[in-house]
Amino acid sequence: MTPIATGTTHLVQQRYGDPAVPEPAQWNPVLQVLHEHRSVRRYLPDDVPAETVRLLVSAAQSAPTSSNLQVWSVIEVRDPARKARLAALAGDQEHIRQAPVLLVWTADFARLRALAASSGAPLEGADYLESSYVGFVDAALAAQNALVAAESLGLGTVYIGAIRNKPEEVAAELNLPEHVFAVFGLVVGHPDPGEDARVKPRLPQRAVLHAETYDADAQLGAIADYEQRVADFYAEQNLPHSWTDRVLARLASAASLNGRDRLRESLANRGFRLR
């Protein structure tokens, strides 16, 4: 298919904030949806029908899952009062309240443990870090499928990692049984066109794509170039102009993790033993 441009800039060039990036020779509607992704933080009050959510979950269940374990579940939250309480637990983010739907994705071993208990089968392998890791990966793969599906339908989305700020409180709010852990949220709704959310430039490929073996030296120059290009985007958003400063500040200390520094403890409290 013919490559699609926005104005005079192809979407791939827009993704990197760099008009010098070559236009792709191949293109299709799936690639267009992927490259148009942007985080939406202002929503209209318009509803997202239940059948649409079911379609998003169908797309999620079409994602790969390790050994077909399917160790994830998702909680659809629509009740305004519950969304408000979850918003308060997740850094008081207003878009959680605004959008009609919050999907909370979980690593879910309660289902398999119930099967093992009913049959008397051993399940020692579920106590190891590898298994918990699989639960988080499966939840992420499923949610990303749902995100792409939602955006292909013209809906807006944004992930809510701050669901992990207070895992025990989130679990109580959602009535999560032991061995189920809320990994992140996904807000879904109709974007408010007044927000004018933009495609955020990403690091150049030479900073993330390595040939055969890892090449650390090639990254520094790529990051310096990126800082120049991302400065315009940050200026439009009234944010500091240094990507490096922002990401280093995000990981500067335990306090900057906003409660997620106790993730190991929280997982243990939810029944994840992490041997």
C-alpha atoms as an extended CHARMM CRD file, in Angstrom:
* protein
*
       275  EXT
         1         1  MET       CA              0.0000000000        0.0000000000        0.0000000000  PROA      1               0.0000000000
         2         2  THR       CA              1.0490000000        3.6140000000       -0.5100000000  PROA      2               0.0000000000
         3         3  PRO       CA              2.8420000000        5.1450000000        2.4780000000  PROA      3               0.0000000000
         4         4  ILE       CA              0.6180000000        7.5970000000        4.3540000000  PROA      4               0.0000000000
         5         5  ALA       CA              1.8290000000       11.0490000000        5.3330000000  PROA      5               0.0000000000
         6         6  THR       CA              0.5560000000       13.6110000000        7.8070000000  PROA      6               0.0000000000
         7         7  GLY       CA              0.8280000000       16.9430000000        6.0210000000  PROA      7               0.0000000000
         8         8  THR       CA              4.2290000000       16.7150000000        4.3390000000  PROA      8               0.0000000000
         9         9  THR       CA              5.7480000000       14.4210000000        6.9870000000  PROA      9               0.0000000000
        10        10  HSD       CA              5.3710000000       10.6640000000        6.8550000000  PROA      10              0.0000000000
        11        11  LEU       CA              4.1910000000        9.0330000000       10.0680000000  PROA      11              0.0000000000
        12        12  VAL       CA              7.5150000000        7.2030000000       10.4490000000  PROA      12              0.0000000000
        13        13  GLN       CA              9.3580000000       10.5210000000       10.2020000000  PROA      13              0.0000000000
        14        14  GLN       CA              6.9110000000       11.9970000000       12.7030000000  PROA      14              0.0000000000
        15        15  ARG       CA              7.5540000000        9.1400000000       15.1220000000  PROA      15              0.0000000000
        16        16  TYR       CA             11.2450000000       10.0380000000       15.1770000000  PROA      16              0.0000000000
        17        17  GLY       CA             10.7600000000       13.8010000000       14.8300000000  PROA      17              0.0000000000
        18        18  ASP       CA             13.1850000000       13.5870000000       11.9340000000  PROA      18              0.0000000000
        19        19  PRO       CA             12.2840000000       14.3790000000        8.3000000000  PROA      19              0.0000000000
        20        20  ALA       CA             15.5560000000       12.7760000000        7.1970000000  PROA      20              0.0000000000
        21        21  VAL       CA             14.3080000000        9.2930000000        8.1230000000  PROA      21              0.0000000000
        22        22  PRO       CA             13.5470000000        7.4370000000        4.8490000000  PROA      22              0.0000000000
        23        23  GLU       CA              9.9120000000        6.8160000000        4.0440000000  PROA      23              0.0000000000
        24        24  PRO       CA              9.0590000000        3.0950000000        4.2000000000  PROA      24              0.0000000000
        25        25  ALA       CA              8.5510000000        1.1490000000        1.0010000000  PROA      25              0.0000000000
        26        26  GLN       CA              5.8300000000       -0.9550000000        2.6530000000  PROA      26              0.0000000000
        27        27  TRP       CA              2.7660000000        0.3370000000        4.4940000000  PROA      27              0.0000000000
        28        28  ASN       CA             -0.6900000000       -0.7960000000        5.5930000000  PROA      28              0.0000000000
        29        29  PRO       CA             -3.4970000000        0.2560000000        7.9740000000  PROA      29              0.0000000000
        30        30  VAL       CA             -2.0400000000       -1.7170000000       10.8990000000  PROA      30              0.0000000000
        31        31  LEU       CA              1.2730000000        0.0990000000       10.5920000000  PROA      31              0.0000000000
        32        32  GLN       CA             -0.5970000000        3.3920000000       10.4160000000  PROA      32              0.0000000000
        33        33  VAL       CA             -2.4740000000        2.7120000000       13.6850000000  PROA      33              0.0000000000
        34        34  LEU       CA              0.7520000000        1.6910000000       15.4300000000  PROA      34              0.0000000000
        35        35  HSD       CA              2.6470000000        4.7920000000       14.3030000000  PROA      35              0.0000000000
        36        36  GLU       CA             -0.2110000000        7.1520000000       15.1730000000  PROA      36              0.0000000000
        37        37  HSD       CA             -0.2420000000        6.0880000000       18.8370000000  PROA      37              0.0000000000
        38        38  ARG       CA             -0.2370000000        8.8910000000       21.3680000000  PROA      38              0.0000000000
        39        39  SER       CA             -1.1590000000        9.0280000000       25.0400000000  PROA      39              0.0000000000
        40        40  VAL       CA             -4.5490000000       10.6920000000       25.5670000000  PROA      40              0.0000000000
        41        41  ARG       CA             -5.1540000000       12.4230000000       28.9010000000  PROA      41              0.0000000000
        42        42  ARG       CA             -8.3850000000       14.3190000000       28.1800000000  PROA      42              0.0000000000
        43        43  TYR       CA            -11.6220000000       12.5340000000       27.2960000000  PROA      43              0.0000000000
        44        44  LEU       CA            -15.1630000000       13.2820000000       26.2370000000  PROA      44              0.0000000000
        45        45  PRO       CA            -17.9840000000       11.8510000000       28.3840000000  PROA      45              0.0000000000
        46        46  ASP       CA            -19.2400000000        9.6780000000       25.4870000000  PROA      46              0.0000000000
        47        47  ASP       CA            -19.7650000000        6.0290000000       26.3970000000  PROA      47              0.0000000000
        48        48  VAL       CA            -17.7440000000        3.0720000000       25.1420000000  PROA      48              0.0000000000
        49        49  PRO       CA            -20.3050000000        0.2800000000       24.5910000000  PROA      49              0.0000000000
        50        50  ALA       CA            -19.9280000000       -3.0240000000       26.4140000000  PROA      50              0.0000000000
        51        51  GLU       CA            -19.7170000000       -4.8600000000       23.0900000000  PROA      51              0.0000000000
        52        52  THR       CA            -16.6970000000       -2.7120000000       22.1740000000  PROA      52              0.0000000000
        53        53  VAL       CA            -14.9490000000       -3.7010000000       25.3980000000  PROA      53              0.0000000000
        54        54  ARG       CA            -15.6930000000       -7.3520000000       24.6230000000  PROA      54              0.0000000000
        55        55  LEU       CA            -14.0600000000       -6.8720000000       21.2210000000  PROA      55              0.0000000000
        56        56  LEU       CA            -10.9910000000       -5.3330000000       22.8720000000  PROA      56              0.0000000000
        57        57  VAL       CA            -10.7520000000       -8.3230000000       25.2140000000  PROA      57              0.0000000000
        58        58  SER       CA            -11.0710000000      -10.6660000000       22.2280000000  PROA      58              0.0000000000
        59        59  ALA       CA             -8.1430000000       -8.8460000000       20.6380000000  PROA      59              0.0000000000
        60        60  ALA       CA             -6.2580000000       -9.1430000000       23.9290000000  PROA      60              0.0000000000
        61        61  GLN       CA             -6.8610000000      -12.8780000000       24.0350000000  PROA      61              0.0000000000
        62        62  SER       CA             -5.4390000000      -13.1210000000       20.5230000000  PROA      62              0.0000000000
        63        63  ALA       CA             -2.0120000000      -12.0780000000       21.8430000000  PROA      63              0.0000000000
        64        64  PRO       CA              0.7180000000      -14.6720000000       22.3920000000  PROA      64              0.0000000000
        65        65  THR       CA              0.7380000000      -16.3190000000       25.8180000000  PROA      65              0.0000000000
        66        66  SER       CA              3.6090000000      -18.3820000000       27.2180000000  PROA      66              0.0000000000
        67        67  SER       CA              2.8260000000      -22.1190000000       27.0320000000  PROA      67              0.0000000000
        68        68  ASN       CA             -0.8520000000      -21.1380000000       26.6340000000  PROA      68              0.0000000000
        69        69  LEU       CA             -0.9550000000      -20.5500000000       30.4090000000  PROA      69              0.0000000000
        70        70  GLN       CA             -3.1280000000      -17.4230000000       29.9510000000  PROA      70              0.0000000000
        71        71  VAL       CA             -2.1400000000      -16.1820000000       33.4110000000  PROA      71              0.0000000000
        72        72  TRP       CA             -3.8210000000      -12.7980000000       33.2110000000  PROA      72              0.0000000000
        73        73  SER       CA             -7.2550000000      -11.3070000000       33.8070000000  PROA      73              0.0000000000
        74        74  VAL       CA             -8.6940000000       -7.8420000000       33.2900000000  PROA      74              0.0000000000
        75        75  ILE       CA            -11.1980000000       -5.9160000000       35.3990000000  PROA      75              0.0000000000
        76        76  GLU       CA            -13.4940000000       -3.4840000000       33.5750000000  PROA      76              0.0000000000
        77        77  VAL       CA            -14.2430000000       -0.5090000000       35.8380000000  PROA      77              0.0000000000
        78        78  ARG       CA            -17.0720000000        1.8720000000       34.9040000000  PROA      78              0.0000000000
        79        79  ASP       CA            -18.5530000000        2.9510000000       38.2420000000  PROA      79              0.0000000000
        80        80  PRO       CA            -17.6220000000        6.6530000000       38.6650000000  PROA      80              0.0000000000
        81        81  ALA       CA            -17.1050000000        6.3270000000       42.4180000000  PROA      81              0.0000000000
        82        82  ARG       CA            -14.7840000000        3.3430000000       42.0230000000  PROA      82              0.0000000000
        83        83  LYS       CA            -12.8620000000        5.0600000000       39.2300000000  PROA      83              0.0000000000
        84        84  ALA       CA            -12.4720000000        8.0970000000       41.4680000000  PROA      84              0.0000000000
        85        85  ARG       CA            -11.1060000000        5.9680000000       44.3040000000  PROA      85              0.0000000000
        86        86  LEU       CA             -8.6830000000        4.2290000000       41.9550000000  PROA      86              0.0000000000
        87        87  ALA       CA             -7.6480000000        7.5960000000       40.5290000000  PROA      87              0.0000000000
        88        88  ALA       CA             -6.8230000000        8.7720000000       44.0430000000  PROA      88              0.0000000000
        89        89  LEU       CA             -4.6960000000        5.6550000000       44.6030000000  PROA      89              0.0000000000
        90        90  ALA       CA             -2.9290000000        6.1320000000       41.2560000000  PROA      90              0.0000000000
        91        91  GLY       CA             -1.5550000000        9.6230000000       41.6740000000  PROA      91              0.0000000000
        92        92  ASP       CA             -4.8930000000       11.4320000000       41.3790000000  PROA      92              0.0000000000
        93        93  GLN       CA             -4.9270000000       11.3400000000       37.5690000000  PROA      93              0.0000000000
        94        94  GLU       CA             -8.0270000000       13.1390000000       36.3080000000  PROA      94              0.0000000000
        95        95  HSD       CA             -8.2720000000       11.2230000000       33.0300000000  PROA      95              0.0000000000
        96        96  ILE       CA             -9.0930000000        8.0740000000       35.0070000000  PROA      96              0.0000000000
        97        97  ARG       CA            -12.2140000000        9.8790000000       36.2250000000  PROA      97              0.0000000000
        98        98  GLN       CA            -13.0220000000       11.4330000000       32.8380000000  PROA      98              0.0000000000
        99        99  ALA       CA            -12.9390000000        8.3690000000       30.6010000000  PROA      99              0.0000000000
       100       100  PRO       CA            -15.8700000000        5.9490000000       30.6940000000  PROA      100             0.0000000000
       101       101  VAL       CA            -13.7340000000        2.8220000000       31.0840000000  PROA      101             0.0000000000
       102       102  LEU       CA            -10.6780000000        1.8430000000       33.0870000000  PROA      102             0.0000000000
       103       103  LEU       CA             -9.3000000000       -1.6170000000       32.3520000000  PROA      103             0.0000000000
       104       104  VAL       CA             -7.0900000000       -3.0000000000       35.1160000000  PROA      104             0.0000000000
       105       105  TRP       CA             -4.8220000000       -5.7720000000       33.8430000000  PROA      105             0.0000000000
       106       106  THR       CA             -3.6350000000       -8.3760000000       36.3130000000  PROA      106             0.0000000000
       107       107  ALA       CA             -1.1770000000      -11.2330000000       36.5830000000  PROA      107             0.0000000000
       108       108  ASP       CA             -3.5780000000      -13.9600000000       37.6410000000  PROA      108             0.0000000000
       109       109  PHE       CA             -2.4360000000      -17.2350000000       39.1910000000  PROA      109             0.0000000000
       110       110  ALA       CA             -5.6060000000      -17.7110000000       41.2510000000  PROA      110             0.0000000000
       111       111  ARG       CA             -7.2700000000      -19.4910000000       38.3290000000  PROA      111             0.0000000000
       112       112  LEU       CA             -4.5120000000      -22.1020000000       37.9540000000  PROA      112             0.0000000000
       113       113  ARG       CA             -4.1690000000      -22.5300000000       41.7200000000  PROA      113             0.0000000000
       114       114  ALA       CA             -7.8930000000      -23.2440000000       41.9570000000  PROA      114             0.0000000000
       115       115  LEU       CA             -7.5590000000      -25.8960000000       39.2480000000  PROA      115             0.0000000000
       116       116  ALA       CA             -4.6140000000      -27.4550000000       41.0650000000  PROA      116             0.0000000000
       117       117  ALA       CA             -6.4580000000      -27.4380000000       44.3880000000  PROA      117             0.0000000000
       118       118  SER       CA             -9.5280000000      -29.0900000000       42.9090000000  PROA      118             0.0000000000
       119       119  SER       CA             -7.5110000000      -31.8560000000       41.2940000000  PROA      119             0.0000000000
       120       120  GLY       CA             -4.8370000000      -32.2680000000       43.9540000000  PROA      120             0.0000000000
       121       121  ALA       CA             -2.1050000000      -31.5220000000       41.4170000000  PROA      121             0.0000000000
       122       122  PRO       CA              1.2020000000      -29.9690000000       42.5790000000  PROA      122             0.0000000000
       123       123  LEU       CA              1.8890000000      -26.3800000000       41.5150000000  PROA      123             0.0000000000
       124       124  GLU       CA              5.3310000000      -25.6820000000       42.9800000000  PROA      124             0.0000000000
       125       125  GLY       CA              6.4880000000      -24.0610000000       39.7330000000  PROA      125             0.0000000000
       126       126  ALA       CA              4.0380000000      -21.1950000000       40.2360000000  PROA      126             0.0000000000
       127       127  ASP       CA              6.0740000000      -19.9930000000       43.2330000000  PROA      127             0.0000000000
       128       128  TYR       CA              9.1500000000      -19.1240000000       41.1850000000  PROA      128             0.0000000000
       129       129  LEU       CA             10.1060000000      -15.6940000000       39.8390000000  PROA      129             0.0000000000
       130       130  GLU       CA              9.9680000000      -17.0350000000       36.2750000000  PROA      130             0.0000000000
       131       131  SER       CA              6.2570000000      -17.8180000000       36.5680000000  PROA      131             0.0000000000
       132       132  SER       CA              5.4230000000      -14.4170000000       38.0270000000  PROA      132             0.0000000000
       133       133  TYR       CA              7.4600000000      -12.8080000000       35.2560000000  PROA      133             0.0000000000
       134       134  VAL       CA              5.3730000000      -14.7080000000       32.7050000000  PROA      134             0.0000000000
       135       135  GLY       CA              2.2040000000      -13.3150000000       34.2970000000  PROA      135             0.0000000000
       136       136  PHE       CA              3.4480000000       -9.7410000000       33.8960000000  PROA      136             0.0000000000
       137       137  VAL       CA              4.6180000000      -10.3330000000       30.3250000000  PROA      137             0.0000000000
       138       138  ASP       CA              1.3490000000      -12.0160000000       29.3100000000  PROA      138             0.0000000000
       139       139  ALA       CA             -0.6730000000       -9.1460000000       30.7940000000  PROA      139             0.0000000000
       140       140  ALA       CA              1.4240000000       -6.6070000000       28.8830000000  PROA      140             0.0000000000
       141       141  LEU       CA              1.1030000000       -8.4650000000       25.5810000000  PROA      141             0.0000000000
       142       142  ALA       CA             -2.6530000000       -8.7790000000       26.0050000000  PROA      142             0.0000000000
       143       143  ALA       CA             -3.1260000000       -5.1350000000       26.9810000000  PROA      143             0.0000000000
       144       144  GLN       CA             -1.0740000000       -3.8810000000       24.0490000000  PROA      144             0.0000000000
       145       145  ASN       CA             -3.2650000000       -5.8620000000       21.6680000000  PROA      145             0.0000000000
       146       146  ALA       CA             -6.3060000000       -4.2330000000       23.2870000000  PROA      146             0.0000000000
       147       147  LEU       CA             -4.7090000000       -0.7890000000       22.9860000000  PROA      147             0.0000000000
       148       148  VAL       CA             -4.0510000000       -1.2010000000       19.2760000000  PROA      148             0.0000000000
       149       149  ALA       CA             -7.5710000000       -2.5130000000       18.7470000000  PROA      149             0.0000000000
       150       150  ALA       CA             -9.0520000000        0.4520000000       20.6170000000  PROA      150             0.0000000000
       151       151  GLU       CA             -7.0370000000        2.9810000000       18.6460000000  PROA      151             0.0000000000
       152       152  SER       CA             -7.9720000000        1.2740000000       15.3710000000  PROA      152             0.0000000000
       153       153  LEU       CA            -11.5920000000        2.0850000000       16.3090000000  PROA      153             0.0000000000
       154       154  GLY       CA            -10.7980000000        5.7580000000       16.8680000000  PROA      154             0.0000000000
       155       155  LEU       CA            -10.6610000000        5.5210000000       20.6660000000  PROA      155             0.0000000000
       156       156  GLY       CA             -7.9590000000        7.0330000000       22.8380000000  PROA      156             0.0000000000
       157       157  THR       CA             -5.9070000000        5.2610000000       25.4810000000  PROA      157             0.0000000000
       158       158  VAL       CA             -3.2630000000        5.8080000000       28.1300000000  PROA      158             0.0000000000
       159       159  TYR       CA             -1.5630000000        3.3160000000       30.4120000000  PROA      159             0.0000000000
       160       160  ILE       CA             -1.7020000000        3.8280000000       34.1870000000  PROA      160             0.0000000000
       161       161  GLY       CA              1.4570000000        2.4040000000       35.7410000000  PROA      161             0.0000000000
       162       162  ALA       CA              0.5920000000        4.2090000000       38.9760000000  PROA      162             0.0000000000
       163       163  ILE       CA             -1.9010000000        1.4220000000       39.7000000000  PROA      163             0.0000000000
       164       164  ARG       CA              1.2040000000       -0.1460000000       41.2950000000  PROA      164             0.0000000000
       165       165  ASN       CA              1.6810000000        2.7840000000       43.7020000000  PROA      165             0.0000000000
       166       166  LYS       CA             -0.5640000000        1.1680000000       46.3130000000  PROA      166             0.0000000000
       167       167  PRO       CA             -1.1180000000       -2.4480000000       45.2490000000  PROA      167             0.0000000000
       168       168  GLU       CA             -2.7930000000       -3.6640000000       48.4320000000  PROA      168             0.0000000000
       169       169  GLU       CA             -5.3620000000       -0.8480000000       48.3730000000  PROA      169             0.0000000000
       170       170  VAL       CA             -6.0640000000       -1.4420000000       44.6740000000  PROA      170             0.0000000000
       171       171  ALA       CA             -6.5260000000       -5.1610000000       45.3630000000  PROA      171             0.0000000000
       172       172  ALA       CA             -9.0160000000       -4.3700000000       48.1330000000  PROA      172             0.0000000000
       173       173  GLU       CA            -10.9450000000       -1.9790000000       45.8910000000  PROA      173             0.0000000000
       174       174  LEU       CA            -11.2020000000       -4.5710000000       43.1200000000  PROA      174             0.0000000000
       175       175  ASN       CA            -11.7610000000       -7.5360000000       45.4480000000  PROA      175             0.0000000000
       176       176  LEU       CA             -8.7470000000       -9.3290000000       43.9910000000  PROA      176             0.0000000000
       177       177  PRO       CA             -8.1420000000      -12.7480000000       45.5330000000  PROA      177             0.0000000000
       178       178  GLU       CA             -4.7000000000      -13.8610000000       46.6590000000  PROA      178             0.0000000000
       179       179  HSD       CA             -2.3470000000      -14.6780000000       43.7810000000  PROA      179             0.0000000000
       180       180  VAL       CA             -3.7950000000      -11.9020000000       41.6000000000  PROA      180             0.0000000000
       181       181  PHE       CA             -1.7500000000       -8.6970000000       41.1860000000  PROA      181             0.0000000000
       182       182  ALA       CA             -2.8080000000       -5.4910000000       39.3960000000  PROA      182             0.0000000000
       183       183  VAL       CA             -0.0330000000       -4.8050000000       36.8800000000  PROA      183             0.0000000000
       184       184  PHE       CA             -1.3030000000       -1.5570000000       35.3110000000  PROA      184             0.0000000000
       185       185  GLY       CA             -4.4240000000        0.2000000000       34.1620000000  PROA      185             0.0000000000
       186       186  LEU       CA             -5.5170000000        1.2090000000       30.6740000000  PROA      186             0.0000000000
       187       187  VAL       CA             -7.8630000000        4.1570000000       30.2560000000  PROA      187             0.0000000000
       188       188  VAL       CA            -10.1520000000        3.8560000000       27.2080000000  PROA      188             0.0000000000
       189       189  GLY       CA            -12.4540000000        6.5440000000       25.8670000000  PROA      189             0.0000000000
       190       190  HSD       CA            -13.1670000000        9.1150000000       23.1830000000  PROA      190             0.0000000000
       191       191  PRO       CA            -10.3450000000       11.6730000000       22.9490000000  PROA      191             0.0000000000
       192       192  ASP       CA            -11.1780000000       15.2930000000       23.6280000000  PROA      192             0.0000000000
       193       193  PRO       CA            -10.0840000000       17.0020000000       20.3890000000  PROA      193             0.0000000000
       194       194  GLY       CA             -9.2350000000       20.0930000000       22.3900000000  PROA      194             0.0000000000
       195       195  GLU       CA             -6.2640000000       18.3180000000       23.9360000000  PROA      195             0.0000000000
       196       196  ASP       CA             -4.4770000000       18.0560000000       20.5930000000  PROA      196             0.0000000000
       197       197  ALA       CA             -2.3400000000       15.1340000000       21.8020000000  PROA      197             0.0000000000
       198       198  ARG       CA              0.7870000000       14.7600000000       19.6950000000  PROA      198             0.0000000000
       199       199  VAL       CA              2.9010000000       11.8340000000       18.5630000000  PROA      199             0.0000000000
       200       200  LYS       CA              5.9140000000       11.8350000000       20.9060000000  PROA      200             0.0000000000
       201       201  PRO       CA              9.2670000000       11.3900000000       19.1540000000  PROA      201             0.0000000000
       202       202  ARG       CA             11.2140000000        8.2840000000       20.1260000000  PROA      202             0.0000000000
       203       203  LEU       CA             14.9350000000        7.5990000000       20.3220000000  PROA      203             0.0000000000
       204       204  PRO       CA             16.6380000000        7.0800000000       16.9480000000  PROA      204             0.0000000000
       205       205  GLN       CA             16.8840000000        3.4600000000       15.8860000000  PROA      205             0.0000000000
       206       206  ARG       CA             20.6610000000        3.5390000000       16.1760000000  PROA      206             0.0000000000
       207       207  ALA       CA             20.1500000000        3.9320000000       19.9500000000  PROA      207             0.0000000000
       208       208  VAL       CA             17.9650000000        0.8280000000       20.2690000000  PROA      208             0.0000000000
       209       209  LEU       CA             18.6870000000       -1.4210000000       17.2520000000  PROA      209             0.0000000000
       210       210  HSD       CA             21.9380000000       -3.4040000000       17.5040000000  PROA      210             0.0000000000
       211       211  ALA       CA             23.4320000000       -5.6170000000       14.7950000000  PROA      211             0.0000000000
       212       212  GLU       CA             24.5250000000       -9.0520000000       16.0290000000  PROA      212             0.0000000000
       213       213  THR       CA             26.0030000000       -7.7820000000       19.3230000000  PROA      213             0.0000000000
       214       214  TYR       CA             25.2860000000       -4.8900000000       21.6850000000  PROA      214             0.0000000000
       215       215  ASP       CA             27.0710000000       -1.6610000000       20.7370000000  PROA      215             0.0000000000
       216       216  ALA       CA             27.1090000000        0.7610000000       23.6840000000  PROA      216             0.0000000000
       217       217  ASP       CA             29.3150000000        3.3790000000       21.9810000000  PROA      217             0.0000000000
       218       218  ALA       CA             26.8120000000        4.1100000000       19.2080000000  PROA      218             0.0000000000
       219       219  GLN       CA             24.1390000000        5.2770000000       21.6330000000  PROA      219             0.0000000000
       220       220  LEU       CA             25.5840000000        8.5080000000       23.0300000000  PROA      220             0.0000000000
       221       221  GLY       CA             25.6420000000       10.3880000000       19.7460000000  PROA      221             0.0000000000
       222       222  ALA       CA             22.1370000000        9.1710000000       18.9570000000  PROA      222             0.0000000000
       223       223  ILE       CA             20.8590000000       10.4690000000       22.2980000000  PROA      223             0.0000000000
       224       224  ALA       CA             22.4660000000       13.8710000000       21.7140000000  PROA      224             0.0000000000
       225       225  ASP       CA             20.6400000000       14.1480000000       18.3830000000  PROA      225             0.0000000000
       226       226  TYR       CA             17.3990000000       13.0430000000       20.0360000000  PROA      226             0.0000000000
       227       227  GLU       CA             17.6590000000       15.7300000000       22.7120000000  PROA      227             0.0000000000
       228       228  GLN       CA             17.5830000000       18.3960000000       20.0150000000  PROA      228             0.0000000000
       229       229  ARG       CA             14.5410000000       16.9330000000       18.2720000000  PROA      229             0.0000000000
       230       230  VAL       CA             12.5140000000       16.2040000000       21.3970000000  PROA      230             0.0000000000
       231       231  ALA       CA             13.0630000000       19.7220000000       22.7520000000  PROA      231             0.0000000000
       232       232  ASP       CA             10.3960000000       21.1240000000       20.4230000000  PROA      232             0.0000000000
       233       233  PHE       CA              7.8810000000       18.5160000000       21.5620000000  PROA      233             0.0000000000
       234       234  TYR       CA              8.5490000000       19.2070000000       25.2250000000  PROA      234             0.0000000000
       235       235  ALA       CA              8.2760000000       22.9550000000       24.6440000000  PROA      235             0.0000000000
       236       236  GLU       CA              4.7910000000       22.4610000000       23.1660000000  PROA      236             0.0000000000
       237       237  GLN       CA              3.8340000000       20.4980000000       26.2880000000  PROA      237             0.0000000000
       238       238  ASN       CA              5.3790000000       23.0870000000       28.6480000000  PROA      238             0.0000000000
       239       239  LEU       CA              7.8020000000       20.4690000000       29.9630000000  PROA      239             0.0000000000
       240       240  PRO       CA             11.5430000000       20.7080000000       30.6450000000  PROA      240             0.0000000000
       241       241  HSD       CA             13.5270000000       20.3220000000       27.4520000000  PROA      241             0.0000000000
       242       242  SER       CA             15.9120000000       17.5540000000       28.4840000000  PROA      242             0.0000000000
       243       243  TRP       CA             14.8580000000       13.9480000000       27.9920000000  PROA      243             0.0000000000
       244       244  THR       CA             17.9690000000       12.8070000000       29.8410000000  PROA      244             0.0000000000
       245       245  ASP       CA             17.1520000000       14.9400000000       32.8820000000  PROA      245             0.0000000000
       246       246  ARG       CA             13.5700000000       13.6740000000       32.9190000000  PROA      246             0.0000000000
       247       247  VAL       CA             14.3980000000        9.9720000000       32.7390000000  PROA      247             0.0000000000
       248       248  LEU       CA             17.2300000000       10.2030000000       35.2710000000  PROA      248             0.0000000000
       249       249  ALA       CA             14.9900000000       12.1080000000       37.6760000000  PROA      249             0.0000000000
       250       250  ARG       CA             12.3780000000        9.3720000000       37.2870000000  PROA      250             0.0000000000
       251       251  LEU       CA             14.8770000000        6.8240000000       38.6220000000  PROA      251             0.0000000000
       252       252  ALA       CA             16.8830000000        9.0710000000       40.9590000000  PROA      252             0.0000000000
       253       253  SER       CA             15.7510000000        7.5370000000       44.2420000000  PROA      253             0.0000000000
       254       254  ALA       CA             13.2330000000        5.2730000000       45.9230000000  PROA      254             0.0000000000
       255       255  ALA       CA             11.0360000000        8.3240000000       46.5380000000  PROA      255             0.0000000000
       256       256  SER       CA             10.7940000000        8.9690000000       42.7950000000  PROA      256             0.0000000000
       257       257  LEU       CA              9.1650000000        5.5470000000       42.3630000000  PROA      257             0.0000000000
       258       258  ASN       CA              6.0540000000        6.7750000000       44.2350000000  PROA      258             0.0000000000
       259       259  GLY       CA              5.5680000000        3.6740000000       46.3490000000  PROA      259             0.0000000000
       260       260  ARG       CA              6.6650000000        1.1720000000       43.7520000000  PROA      260             0.0000000000
       261       261  ASP       CA              9.9840000000        0.7190000000       45.5630000000  PROA      261             0.0000000000
       262       262  ARG       CA              8.1480000000       -1.8150000000       47.7570000000  PROA      262             0.0000000000
       263       263  LEU       CA              6.9460000000       -3.9340000000       44.8360000000  PROA      263             0.0000000000
       264       264  ARG       CA              8.6370000000       -7.1070000000       46.0880000000  PROA      264             0.0000000000
       265       265  GLU       CA              6.8920000000       -6.7080000000       49.4490000000  PROA      265             0.0000000000
       266       266  SER       CA              3.5660000000       -6.0180000000       47.7450000000  PROA      266             0.0000000000
       267       267  LEU       CA              3.8870000000       -9.1010000000       45.5490000000  PROA      267             0.0000000000
       268       268  ALA       CA              4.6420000000      -11.2260000000       48.6150000000  PROA      268             0.0000000000
       269       269  ASN       CA              1.5630000000       -9.7880000000       50.3250000000  PROA      269             0.0000000000
       270       270  ARG       CA             -0.5080000000      -10.9130000000       47.3470000000  PROA      270             0.0000000000
       271       271  GLY       CA              0.8040000000      -14.4910000000       47.5060000000  PROA      271             0.0000000000
       272       272  PHE       CA              3.6220000000      -14.2360000000       44.9320000000  PROA      272             0.0000000000
       273       273  ARG       CA              6.5490000000      -16.0250000000       46.5990000000  PROA      273             0.0000000000
       274       274  LEU       CA              9.2550000000      -15.2290000000       43.9870000000  PROA      274             0.0000000000
       275       275  ARG       CA             11.6610000000      -18.0410000000       44.8030000000  PROA      275             0.0000000000
